[in-house]
Coordinates of C-alpha atoms and ligand atoms in Angstrom, one line a residue:
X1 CA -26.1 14.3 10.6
X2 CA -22.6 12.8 11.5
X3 CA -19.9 14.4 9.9
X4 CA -17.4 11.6 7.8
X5 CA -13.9 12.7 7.5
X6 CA -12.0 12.9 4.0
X7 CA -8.3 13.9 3.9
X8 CA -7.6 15.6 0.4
X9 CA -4.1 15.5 -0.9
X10 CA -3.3 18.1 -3.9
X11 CA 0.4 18.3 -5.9
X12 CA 2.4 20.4 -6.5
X13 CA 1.4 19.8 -10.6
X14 CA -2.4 20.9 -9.7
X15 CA -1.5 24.0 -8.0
X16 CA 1.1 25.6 -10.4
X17 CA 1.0 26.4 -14.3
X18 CA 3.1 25.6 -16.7
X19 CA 5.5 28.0 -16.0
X20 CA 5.7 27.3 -12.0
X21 CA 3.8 29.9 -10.8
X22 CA 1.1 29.2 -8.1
X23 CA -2.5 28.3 -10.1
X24 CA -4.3 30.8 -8.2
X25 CA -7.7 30.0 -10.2
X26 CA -7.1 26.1 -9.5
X27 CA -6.5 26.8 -5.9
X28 CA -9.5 29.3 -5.4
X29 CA -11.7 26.8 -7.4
X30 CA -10.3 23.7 -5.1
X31 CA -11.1 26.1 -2.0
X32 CA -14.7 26.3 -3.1
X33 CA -15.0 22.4 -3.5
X34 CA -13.3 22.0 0.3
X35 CA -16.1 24.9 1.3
X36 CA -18.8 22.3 -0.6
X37 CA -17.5 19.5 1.3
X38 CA -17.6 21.0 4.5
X39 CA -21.3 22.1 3.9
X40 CA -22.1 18.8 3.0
X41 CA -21.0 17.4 6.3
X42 CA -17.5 16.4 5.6
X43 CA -14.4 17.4 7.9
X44 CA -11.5 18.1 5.6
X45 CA -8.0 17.8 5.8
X46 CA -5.9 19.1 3.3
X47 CA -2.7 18.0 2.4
X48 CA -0.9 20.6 -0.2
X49 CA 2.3 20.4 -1.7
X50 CA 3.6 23.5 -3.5
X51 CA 5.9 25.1 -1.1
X52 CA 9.4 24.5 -3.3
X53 CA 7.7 24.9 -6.5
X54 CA 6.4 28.4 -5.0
X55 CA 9.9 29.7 -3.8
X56 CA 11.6 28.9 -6.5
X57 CA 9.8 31.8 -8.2
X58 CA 10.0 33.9 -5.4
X59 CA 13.5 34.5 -5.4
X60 CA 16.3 35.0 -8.1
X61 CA 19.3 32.9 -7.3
X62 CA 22.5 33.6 -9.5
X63 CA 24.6 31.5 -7.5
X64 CA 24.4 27.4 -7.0
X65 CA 22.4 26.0 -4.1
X66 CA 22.9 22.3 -3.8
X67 CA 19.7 20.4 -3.5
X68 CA 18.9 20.8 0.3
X69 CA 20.1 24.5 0.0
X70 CA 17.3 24.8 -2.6
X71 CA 14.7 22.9 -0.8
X72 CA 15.2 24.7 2.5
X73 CA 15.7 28.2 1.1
X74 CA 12.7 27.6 -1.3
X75 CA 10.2 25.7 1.1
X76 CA 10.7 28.4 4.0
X77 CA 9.4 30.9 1.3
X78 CA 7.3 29.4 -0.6
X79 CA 5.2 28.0 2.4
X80 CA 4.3 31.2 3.4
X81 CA 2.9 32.8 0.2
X82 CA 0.9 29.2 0.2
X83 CA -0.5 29.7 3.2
X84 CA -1.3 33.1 2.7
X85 CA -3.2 32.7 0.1
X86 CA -5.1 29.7 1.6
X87 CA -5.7 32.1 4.3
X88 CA -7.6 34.7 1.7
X89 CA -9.6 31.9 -0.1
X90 CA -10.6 29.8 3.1
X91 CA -11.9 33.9 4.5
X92 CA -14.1 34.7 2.1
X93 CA -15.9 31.5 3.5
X94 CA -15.6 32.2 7.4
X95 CA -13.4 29.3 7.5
X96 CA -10.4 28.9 10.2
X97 CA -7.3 27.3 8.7
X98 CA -4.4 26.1 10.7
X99 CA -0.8 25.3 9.6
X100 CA 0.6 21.9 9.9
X101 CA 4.1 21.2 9.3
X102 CA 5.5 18.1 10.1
X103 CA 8.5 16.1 9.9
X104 CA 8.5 11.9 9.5
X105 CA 10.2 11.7 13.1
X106 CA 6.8 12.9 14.1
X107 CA 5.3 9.3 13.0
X108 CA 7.9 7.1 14.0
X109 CA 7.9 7.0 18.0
X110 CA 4.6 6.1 20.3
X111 CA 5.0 9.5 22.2
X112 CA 5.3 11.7 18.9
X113 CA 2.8 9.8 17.2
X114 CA 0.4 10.3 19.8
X115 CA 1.2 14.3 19.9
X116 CA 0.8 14.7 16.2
X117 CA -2.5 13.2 16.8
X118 CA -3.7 15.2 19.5
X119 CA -2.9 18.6 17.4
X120 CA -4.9 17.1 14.0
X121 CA -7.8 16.1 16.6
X122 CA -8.0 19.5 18.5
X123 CA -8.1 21.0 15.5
X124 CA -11.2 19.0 13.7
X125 CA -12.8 19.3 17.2
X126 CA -12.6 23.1 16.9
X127 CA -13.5 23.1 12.8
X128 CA -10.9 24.6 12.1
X129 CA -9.7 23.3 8.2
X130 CA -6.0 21.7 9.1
X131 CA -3.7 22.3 5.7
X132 CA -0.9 19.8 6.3
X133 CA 2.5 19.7 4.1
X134 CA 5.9 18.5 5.4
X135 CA 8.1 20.8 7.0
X136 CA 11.1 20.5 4.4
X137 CA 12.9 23.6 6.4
X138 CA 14.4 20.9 8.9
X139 CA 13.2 17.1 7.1
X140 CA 16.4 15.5 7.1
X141 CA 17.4 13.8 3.2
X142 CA 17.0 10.2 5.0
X143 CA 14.4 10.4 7.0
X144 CA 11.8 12.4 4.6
X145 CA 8.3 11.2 3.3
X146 CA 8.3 9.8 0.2
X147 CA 6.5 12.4 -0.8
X148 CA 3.0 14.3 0.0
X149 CA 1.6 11.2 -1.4
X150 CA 2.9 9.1 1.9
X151 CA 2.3 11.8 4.1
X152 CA -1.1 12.4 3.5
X153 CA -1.5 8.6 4.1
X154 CA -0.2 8.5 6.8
X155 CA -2.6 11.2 8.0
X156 CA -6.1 10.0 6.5
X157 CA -5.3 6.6 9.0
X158 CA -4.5 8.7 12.0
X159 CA -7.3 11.1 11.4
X160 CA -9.4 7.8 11.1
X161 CA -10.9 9.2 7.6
X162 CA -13.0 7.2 5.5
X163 CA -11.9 8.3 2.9
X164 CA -8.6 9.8 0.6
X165 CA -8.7 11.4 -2.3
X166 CA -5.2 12.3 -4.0
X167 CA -5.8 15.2 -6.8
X168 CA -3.1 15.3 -9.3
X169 CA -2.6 15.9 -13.1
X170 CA -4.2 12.9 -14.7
X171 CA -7.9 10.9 -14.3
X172 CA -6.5 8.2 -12.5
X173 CA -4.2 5.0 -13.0
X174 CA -4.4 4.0 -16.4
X175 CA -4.2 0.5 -17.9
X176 CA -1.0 1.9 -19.9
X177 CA 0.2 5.4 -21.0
X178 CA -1.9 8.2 -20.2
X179 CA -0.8 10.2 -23.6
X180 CA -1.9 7.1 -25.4
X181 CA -5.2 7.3 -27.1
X182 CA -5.3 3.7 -26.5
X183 CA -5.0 3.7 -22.5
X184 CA -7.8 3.4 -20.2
X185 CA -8.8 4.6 -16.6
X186 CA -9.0 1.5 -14.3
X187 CA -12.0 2.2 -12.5
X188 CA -12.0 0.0 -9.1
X189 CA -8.7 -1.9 -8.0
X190 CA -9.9 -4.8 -5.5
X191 CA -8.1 -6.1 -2.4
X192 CA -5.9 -8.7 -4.3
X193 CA -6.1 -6.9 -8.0
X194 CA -2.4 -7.5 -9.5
X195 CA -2.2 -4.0 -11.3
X196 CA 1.8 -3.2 -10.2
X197 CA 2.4 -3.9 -13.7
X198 CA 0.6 -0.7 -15.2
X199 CA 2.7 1.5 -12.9
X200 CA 4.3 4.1 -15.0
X201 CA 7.3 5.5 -12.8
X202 CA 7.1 8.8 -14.8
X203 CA 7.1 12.0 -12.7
X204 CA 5.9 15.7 -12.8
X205 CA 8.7 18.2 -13.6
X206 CA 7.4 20.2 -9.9
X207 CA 6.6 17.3 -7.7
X208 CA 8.6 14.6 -5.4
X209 CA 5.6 12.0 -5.9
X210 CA 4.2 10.4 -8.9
X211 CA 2.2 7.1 -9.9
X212 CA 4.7 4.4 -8.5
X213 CA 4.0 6.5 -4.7
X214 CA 0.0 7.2 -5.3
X215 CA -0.1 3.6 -5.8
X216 CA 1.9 2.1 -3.1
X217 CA -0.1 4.4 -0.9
X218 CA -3.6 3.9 -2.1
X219 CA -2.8 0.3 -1.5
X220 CA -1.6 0.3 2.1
X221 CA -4.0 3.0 3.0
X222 CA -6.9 0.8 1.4
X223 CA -5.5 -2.2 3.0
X224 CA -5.9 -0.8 6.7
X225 CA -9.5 0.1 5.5
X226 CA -9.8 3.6 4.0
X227 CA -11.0 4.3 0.3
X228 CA -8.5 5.9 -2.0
X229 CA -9.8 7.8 -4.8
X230 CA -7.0 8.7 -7.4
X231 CA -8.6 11.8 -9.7
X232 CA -7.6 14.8 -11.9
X233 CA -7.3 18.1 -9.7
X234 CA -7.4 20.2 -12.7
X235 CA -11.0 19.2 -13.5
X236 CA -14.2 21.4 -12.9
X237 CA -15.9 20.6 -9.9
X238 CA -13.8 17.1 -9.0
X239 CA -14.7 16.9 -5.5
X240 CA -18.2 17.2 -5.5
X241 CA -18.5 15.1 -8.6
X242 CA -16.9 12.3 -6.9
X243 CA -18.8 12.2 -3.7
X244 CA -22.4 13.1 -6.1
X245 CA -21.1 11.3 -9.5
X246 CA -19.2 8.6 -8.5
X247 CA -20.4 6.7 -12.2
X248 CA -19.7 9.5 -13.9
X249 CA -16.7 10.9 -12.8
X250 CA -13.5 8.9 -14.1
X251 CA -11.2 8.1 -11.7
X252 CA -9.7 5.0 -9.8
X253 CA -11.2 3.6 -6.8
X254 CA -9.4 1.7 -4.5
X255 CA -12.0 -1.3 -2.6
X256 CA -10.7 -1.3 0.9
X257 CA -9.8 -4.4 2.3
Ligands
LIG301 N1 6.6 19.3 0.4 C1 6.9 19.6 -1.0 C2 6.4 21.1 -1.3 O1 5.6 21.6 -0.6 C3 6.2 18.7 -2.0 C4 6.6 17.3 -1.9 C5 5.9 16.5 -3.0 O2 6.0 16.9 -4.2 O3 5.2 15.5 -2.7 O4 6.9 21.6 -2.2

């Protein structure tokens, strides 16, 4: 069977509670989901946001830290408990991670492009799972992604995959606002759909992302001919249910082009 490539992008809101602690349940139960996919012949990228959110309850700070203090100081810690514990989780299913931290720089010239490339392929050659975040140690304020949204993009078109899938806290884009009882899950946005104007530019308190970037990403990336699925990490079994479920399972669907 020929193995289809799927880059998975969680936030920063799926992976820690309420209280900003890392969701270790929600990240062991998204581990077994990658572990399905991966039996089910799918290569898997994962993109995973958490790093700051992590730090930040690492480490008590009495003093102030202006924002890129915070995000350097926080990232550098909080990327290695993430990884750690990715480490654990992907174990108990023989499967070799590697650590990609990357910077925007690394997309903009020919030559870097090309090297950033190379690293994702070599890795997916030797299954080995890549788990991709930005490096926000050294990611200059004016030359960062957006967010993981962007970056995990701008991954699933150089990994050539067929197909994204960006896991955050709601079931999809809704036709107004999620908390209303009235609001709807748009199912399938078509090349040429005109939804810009449901785009709510509300945020996640954790998170750099939210639905104005998942949008303008799942529309470029659908554009250049990947499918974007938009879905709720925090449900049972999402992953699966998406690829076995499609009817079933809410979530938005971009067409692509
Ligand atoms: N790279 C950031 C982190 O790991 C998250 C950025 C985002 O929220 O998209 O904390």
């Amino acid at each position: 069977m020929t193995r289809k490539r799927i880059v998975v992008k969680v936030g920063s809101n799926v992976l820690t509670t309420d209280s900003g602690k890392l969701n270790i349940t929600r990240m062991s139960s998204l581990v077994d989901q990658i572990a399905w996919l991966r039996q089910n012949a799918y290569d898997v990228v994962l993109v995973t946001s958490g790093a700051v959110a992590c730090g930040r309850k690492e480490l008590q700070v009495n003093h102030s830290l202006d924002s890129v203090e915070q995000r350097q100081l926080f990232s550098a810690m909080g990327q290695v408990k993430l990884i750690n514990l990715y480490y654990d989780l992907f174990r108990e299913y023989n499967i070799h991670i590697g650590q990609v931290l990357t910077t925007k720089e690394n997309f903009q010239s020919e030559r870097s492009y090309q090297n950033q490339k190379a690293c994702m392929e070599v890795m997916l050659e030797n299954n080995v799972l890549p788990i991709v975040n930005e490096n926000d140690t050294v990611s200059i304020e004016e030359l960062m992604f957006t967010d993981n949204d962007e970056l995990s993009g701008l991954i699933a078109l150089m990994v050539g995959a067929e197909m994204l899938v960006l896991l955050t806290g709601v079931d999809g884009l809704y036709n107004g606002d999620p908390m209303d009882a009235g609001s709807e899950v748009i199912r399938r946005v078509k090349p040429g759909d005109d939804v810009s104007r449901y785009i709510l530019s509300s945020k996640s308190a954790v998170g750099r992302g939210g639905m104005t970037s998942k949008f303008n990403t799942a529309i470029s990336v659908a554009q250049a001919g990947t499918r974007v699925l938009i879905a709720c990490g925090n449900r049972d079994n999402i992953l699966p249910d998406l690829i076995e479920r499609p009817l079933e399972t809410t979530h938005t669907e971009f067409v692509p082009s």
